[in-house]
GROMACS .gro file of C-alpha atoms in nm:
model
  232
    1UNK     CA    1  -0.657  -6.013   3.484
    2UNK     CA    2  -0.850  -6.162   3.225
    3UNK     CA    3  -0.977  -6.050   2.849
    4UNK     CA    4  -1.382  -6.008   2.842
    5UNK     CA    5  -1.634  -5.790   2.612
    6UNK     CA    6  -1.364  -5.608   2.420
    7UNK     CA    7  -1.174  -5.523   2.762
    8UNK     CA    8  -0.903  -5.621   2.967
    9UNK     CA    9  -1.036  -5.631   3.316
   10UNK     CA   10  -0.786  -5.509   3.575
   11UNK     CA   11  -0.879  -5.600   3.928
   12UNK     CA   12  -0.781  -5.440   4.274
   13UNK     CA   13  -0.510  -5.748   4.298
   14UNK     CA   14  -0.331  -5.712   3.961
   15UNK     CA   15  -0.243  -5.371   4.094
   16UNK     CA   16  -0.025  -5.522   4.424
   17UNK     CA   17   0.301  -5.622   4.248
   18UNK     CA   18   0.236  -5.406   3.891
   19UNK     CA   19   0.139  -5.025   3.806
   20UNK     CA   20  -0.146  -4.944   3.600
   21UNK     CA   21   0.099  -4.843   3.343
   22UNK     CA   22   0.311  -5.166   3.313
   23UNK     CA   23  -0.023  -5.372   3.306
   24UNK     CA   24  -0.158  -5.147   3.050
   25UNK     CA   25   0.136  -5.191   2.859
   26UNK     CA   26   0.115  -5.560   2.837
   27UNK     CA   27  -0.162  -5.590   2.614
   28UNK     CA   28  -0.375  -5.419   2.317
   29UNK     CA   29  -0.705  -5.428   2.468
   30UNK     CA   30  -0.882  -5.141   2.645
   31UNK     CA   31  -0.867  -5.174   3.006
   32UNK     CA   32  -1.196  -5.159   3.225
   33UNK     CA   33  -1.119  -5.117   3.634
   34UNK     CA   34  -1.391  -5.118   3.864
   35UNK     CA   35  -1.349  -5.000   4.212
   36UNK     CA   36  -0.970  -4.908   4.159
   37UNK     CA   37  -0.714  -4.655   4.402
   38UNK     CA   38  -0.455  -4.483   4.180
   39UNK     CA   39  -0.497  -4.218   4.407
   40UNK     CA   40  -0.188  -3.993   4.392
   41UNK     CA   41   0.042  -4.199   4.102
   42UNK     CA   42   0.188  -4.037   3.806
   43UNK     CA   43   0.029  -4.174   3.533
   44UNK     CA   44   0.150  -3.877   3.287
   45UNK     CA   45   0.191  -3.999   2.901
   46UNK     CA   46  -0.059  -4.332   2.972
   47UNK     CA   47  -0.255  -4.457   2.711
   48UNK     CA   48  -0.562  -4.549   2.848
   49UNK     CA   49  -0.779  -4.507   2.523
   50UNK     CA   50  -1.150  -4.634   2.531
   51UNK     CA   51  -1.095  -4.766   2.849
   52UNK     CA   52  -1.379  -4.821   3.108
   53UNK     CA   53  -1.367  -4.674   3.503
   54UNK     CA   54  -1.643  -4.719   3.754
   55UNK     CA   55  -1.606  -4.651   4.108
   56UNK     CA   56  -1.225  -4.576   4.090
   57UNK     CA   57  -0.997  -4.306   4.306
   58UNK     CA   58  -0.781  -4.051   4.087
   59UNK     CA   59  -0.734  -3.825   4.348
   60UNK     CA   60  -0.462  -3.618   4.303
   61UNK     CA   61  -0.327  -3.830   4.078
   62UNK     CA   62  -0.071  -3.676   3.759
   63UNK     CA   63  -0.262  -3.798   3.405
   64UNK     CA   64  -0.047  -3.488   3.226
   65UNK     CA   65  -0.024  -3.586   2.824
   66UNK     CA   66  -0.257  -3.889   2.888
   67UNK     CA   67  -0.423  -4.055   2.609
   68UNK     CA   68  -0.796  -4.080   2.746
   69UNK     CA   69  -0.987  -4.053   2.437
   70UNK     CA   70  -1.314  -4.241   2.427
   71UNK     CA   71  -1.242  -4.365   2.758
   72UNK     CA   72  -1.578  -4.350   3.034
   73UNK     CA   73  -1.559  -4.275   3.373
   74UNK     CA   74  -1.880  -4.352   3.581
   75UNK     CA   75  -1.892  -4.238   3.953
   76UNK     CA   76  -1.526  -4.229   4.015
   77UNK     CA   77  -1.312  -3.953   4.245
   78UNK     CA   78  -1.045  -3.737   4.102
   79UNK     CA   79  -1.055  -3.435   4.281
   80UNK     CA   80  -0.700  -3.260   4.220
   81UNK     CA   81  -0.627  -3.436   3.944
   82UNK     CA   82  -0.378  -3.334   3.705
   83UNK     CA   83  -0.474  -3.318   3.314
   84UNK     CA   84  -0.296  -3.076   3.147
   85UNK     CA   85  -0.262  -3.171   2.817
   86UNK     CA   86  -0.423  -3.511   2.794
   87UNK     CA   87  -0.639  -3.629   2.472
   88UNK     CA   88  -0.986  -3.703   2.643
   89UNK     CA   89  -1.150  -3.672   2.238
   90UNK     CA   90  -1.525  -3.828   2.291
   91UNK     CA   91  -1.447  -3.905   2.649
   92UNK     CA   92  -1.767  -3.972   2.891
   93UNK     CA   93  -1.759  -3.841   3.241
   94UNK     CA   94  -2.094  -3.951   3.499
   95UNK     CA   95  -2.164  -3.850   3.876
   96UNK     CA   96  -1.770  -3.804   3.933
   97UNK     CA   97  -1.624  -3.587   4.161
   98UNK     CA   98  -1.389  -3.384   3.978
   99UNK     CA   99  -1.315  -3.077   4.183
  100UNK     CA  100  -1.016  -2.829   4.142
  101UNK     CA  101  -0.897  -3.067   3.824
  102UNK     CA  102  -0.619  -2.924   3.614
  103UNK     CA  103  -0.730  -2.947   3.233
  104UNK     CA  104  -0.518  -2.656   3.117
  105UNK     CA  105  -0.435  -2.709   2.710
  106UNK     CA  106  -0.564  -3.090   2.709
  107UNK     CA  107  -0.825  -3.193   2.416
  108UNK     CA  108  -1.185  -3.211   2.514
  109UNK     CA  109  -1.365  -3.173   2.231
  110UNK     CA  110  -1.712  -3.380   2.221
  111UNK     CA  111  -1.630  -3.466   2.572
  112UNK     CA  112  -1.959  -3.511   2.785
  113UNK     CA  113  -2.003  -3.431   3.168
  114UNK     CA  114  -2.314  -3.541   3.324
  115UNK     CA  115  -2.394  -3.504   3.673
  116UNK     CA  116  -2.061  -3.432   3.777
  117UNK     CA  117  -1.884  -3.222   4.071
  118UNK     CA  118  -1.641  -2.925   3.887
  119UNK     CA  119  -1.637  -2.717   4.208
  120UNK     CA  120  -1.274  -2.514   4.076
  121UNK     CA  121  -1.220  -2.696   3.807
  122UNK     CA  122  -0.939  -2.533   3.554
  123UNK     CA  123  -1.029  -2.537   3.181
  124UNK     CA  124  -0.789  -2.270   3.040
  125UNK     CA  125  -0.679  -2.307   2.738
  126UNK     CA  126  -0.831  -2.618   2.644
  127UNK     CA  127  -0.920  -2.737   2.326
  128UNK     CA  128  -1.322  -2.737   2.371
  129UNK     CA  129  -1.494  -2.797   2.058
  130UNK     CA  130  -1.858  -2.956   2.115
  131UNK     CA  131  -1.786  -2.975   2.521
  132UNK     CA  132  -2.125  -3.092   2.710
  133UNK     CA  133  -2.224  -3.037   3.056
  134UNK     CA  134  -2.571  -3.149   3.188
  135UNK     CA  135  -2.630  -3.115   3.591
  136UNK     CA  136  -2.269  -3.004   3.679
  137UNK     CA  137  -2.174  -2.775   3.952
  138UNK     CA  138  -1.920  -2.536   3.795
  139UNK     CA  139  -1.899  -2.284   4.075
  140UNK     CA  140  -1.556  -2.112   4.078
  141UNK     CA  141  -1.451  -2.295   3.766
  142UNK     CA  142  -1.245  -2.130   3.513
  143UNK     CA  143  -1.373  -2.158   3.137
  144UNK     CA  144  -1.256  -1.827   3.024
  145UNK     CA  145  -1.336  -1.858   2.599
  146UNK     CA  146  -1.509  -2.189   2.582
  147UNK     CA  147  -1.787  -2.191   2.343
  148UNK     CA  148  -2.125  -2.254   2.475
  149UNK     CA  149  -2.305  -2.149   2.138
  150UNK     CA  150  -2.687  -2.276   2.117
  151UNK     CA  151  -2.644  -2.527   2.377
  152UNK     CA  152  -2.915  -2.653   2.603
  153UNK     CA  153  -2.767  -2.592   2.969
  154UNK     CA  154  -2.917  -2.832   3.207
  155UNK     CA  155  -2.916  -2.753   3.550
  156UNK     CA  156  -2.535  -2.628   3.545
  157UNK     CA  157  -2.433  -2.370   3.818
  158UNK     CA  158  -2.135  -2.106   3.692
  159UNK     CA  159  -2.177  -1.898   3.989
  160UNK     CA  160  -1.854  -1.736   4.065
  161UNK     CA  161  -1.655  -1.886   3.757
  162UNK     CA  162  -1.457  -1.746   3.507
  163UNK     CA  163  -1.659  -1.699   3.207
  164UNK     CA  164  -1.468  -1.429   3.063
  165UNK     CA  165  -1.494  -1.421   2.664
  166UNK     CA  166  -1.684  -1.750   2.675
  167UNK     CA  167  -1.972  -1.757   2.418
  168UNK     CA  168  -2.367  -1.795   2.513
  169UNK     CA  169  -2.501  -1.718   2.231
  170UNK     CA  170  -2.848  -1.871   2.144
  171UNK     CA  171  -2.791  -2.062   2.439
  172UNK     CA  172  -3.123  -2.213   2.637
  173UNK     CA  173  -3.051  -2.269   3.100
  174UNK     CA  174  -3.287  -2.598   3.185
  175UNK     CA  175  -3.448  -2.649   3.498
  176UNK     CA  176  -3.226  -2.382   3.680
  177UNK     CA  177  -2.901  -2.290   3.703
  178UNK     CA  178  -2.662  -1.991   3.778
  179UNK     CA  179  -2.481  -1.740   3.681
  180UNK     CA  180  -2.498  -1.594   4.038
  181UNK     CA  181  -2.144  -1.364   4.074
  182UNK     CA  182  -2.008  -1.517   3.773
  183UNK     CA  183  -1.709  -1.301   3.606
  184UNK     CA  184  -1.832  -1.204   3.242
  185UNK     CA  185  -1.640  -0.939   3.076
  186UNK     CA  186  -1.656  -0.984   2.736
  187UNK     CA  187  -1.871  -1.303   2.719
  188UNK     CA  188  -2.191  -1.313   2.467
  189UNK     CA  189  -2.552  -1.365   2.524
  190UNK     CA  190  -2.721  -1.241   2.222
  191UNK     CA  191  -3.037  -1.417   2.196
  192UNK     CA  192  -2.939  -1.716   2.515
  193UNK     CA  193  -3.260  -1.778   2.750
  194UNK     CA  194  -3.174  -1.701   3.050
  195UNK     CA  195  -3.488  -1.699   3.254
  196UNK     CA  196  -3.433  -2.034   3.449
  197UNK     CA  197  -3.101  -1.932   3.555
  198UNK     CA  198  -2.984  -1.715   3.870
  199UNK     CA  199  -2.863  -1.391   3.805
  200UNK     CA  200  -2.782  -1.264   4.137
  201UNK     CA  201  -2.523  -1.057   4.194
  202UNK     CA  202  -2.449  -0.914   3.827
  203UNK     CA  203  -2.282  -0.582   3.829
  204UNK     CA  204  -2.420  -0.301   3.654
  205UNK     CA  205  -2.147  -0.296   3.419
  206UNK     CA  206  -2.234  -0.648   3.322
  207UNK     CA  207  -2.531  -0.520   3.185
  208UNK     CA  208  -2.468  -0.461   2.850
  209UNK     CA  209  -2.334  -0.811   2.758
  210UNK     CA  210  -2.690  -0.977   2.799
  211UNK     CA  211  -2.818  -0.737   2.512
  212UNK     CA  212  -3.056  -0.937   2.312
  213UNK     CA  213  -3.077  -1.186   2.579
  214UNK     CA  214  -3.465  -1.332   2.707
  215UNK     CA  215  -3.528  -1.279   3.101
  216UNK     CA  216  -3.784  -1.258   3.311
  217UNK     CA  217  -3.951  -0.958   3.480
  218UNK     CA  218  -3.853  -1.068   3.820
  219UNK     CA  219  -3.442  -1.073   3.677
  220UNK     CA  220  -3.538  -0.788   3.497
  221UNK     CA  221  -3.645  -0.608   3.830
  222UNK     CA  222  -3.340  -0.767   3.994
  223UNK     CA  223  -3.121  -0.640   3.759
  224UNK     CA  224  -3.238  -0.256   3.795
  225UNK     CA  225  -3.222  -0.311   4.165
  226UNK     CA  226  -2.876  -0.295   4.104
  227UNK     CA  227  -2.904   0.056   3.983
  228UNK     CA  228  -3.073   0.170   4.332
  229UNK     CA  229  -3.447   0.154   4.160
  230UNK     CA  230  -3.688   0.035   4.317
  231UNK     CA  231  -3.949  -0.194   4.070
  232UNK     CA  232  -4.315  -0.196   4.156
   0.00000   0.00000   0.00000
């Protein structure tokens, strides 16, 4: 263990004869790991504020209540991890595999995902304001009610997630994407660009929610498929 640039490093050895929580604990720097396993530990109520992760395991492990704001988490594993009601304010998620996480309730406002794996991924309830996601996978995630108003969607795939009441207005898909057998009842698309994006498998009753919405002629001939017409 040792103090450098702001952090308190914590290496694979400090983590033998102490938990992450009594070394954290100890001190009143952040704490940077690289190449950590707290796979599996409860780690529920931590404070782990502005601190630094890179090539860590969190798989599976409990982080309910945690305090993760401003913290950064570059290429790390967490798949099943537990985050209901952490604080992850201005938190910084890149190329981690984070599939069929619990955030239910937790804080993510201005938190940024980029490049990451959200394959089932549980966002009810959360606390969203200014969420980012830029080349996710979001397929089967639920985000029922999050707020994707004029944002520039970058290669993020909803297909088959929750997006029930979740607002697209003015929104702009990038370089692809999906919305491919996504659940939208009662979401809004009034004036989002949707012509990079996927729209296979839309039900005819979805129809009317992309009122106002820009598409292509090939959706648009997709879309009437659906009806039984043929478009030539």
């Amino acid at each position: 263990m040792q103090a450098q640039d702001g952090y308190f490093d914590i290496t694979p050895e400090d983590l033998q004869d102490r938990s992450l929580a009594e070394l954290v604990a100890s001190q009143t720097l952040p704490v940077r790991g690289v190449g950590l396993d707290l796979s599996g530990q409860d780690l529920s109520r931590i404070n782990l504020a502005g601190a630094h992760f890179e090539r860590c395991s969190f798989s599976g492990s409990n982080l309910t209540a945690a305090n993760l704001s401003n913290s950064q988490w570059l290429s790390c594993r967490a798949g099943q991890a537990i985050l209901r009601s952490a604080v992850l304010t201005d938190a910084r998620f890149e190329r981690c595999d984070l599939n069929n996480t619990l955030w239910q309730r937790s804080k993510v406002a201005h938190v940024q995902f980029e490049g990451c794996k959200l394959t089932g991924a549980n966002f009810a309830d959360v606390s969203a304001l200014g969420l980012v996601f830029s080349d996710c996978l979001l397929n089967s995630a639920m985000l029922s009610g999050i707020s994707f108003y004029k944002a520039q969607l970058y290669k993020i795939d909803f297909s088959e997630a929750d997006l029930t009441y979740c607002d697209f207005r003015k929104a702009v898909f990038v370089e692809g994407g999906s919305l491919s057998l996504a659940r939208v009842n009662n979401a809004r698309f009034d004036d989002a660009d949707l012509r990079e994006a996927s729209l296979q498998g839309l039900r005819l009753v979805d129809a009317k929610l992309f009122k106002g919405a820009i598409i292509s002629r090939s959706q648009a001939g997709m879309l009437l498929a659906g009806l039984g017409l043929t478009v030539l």
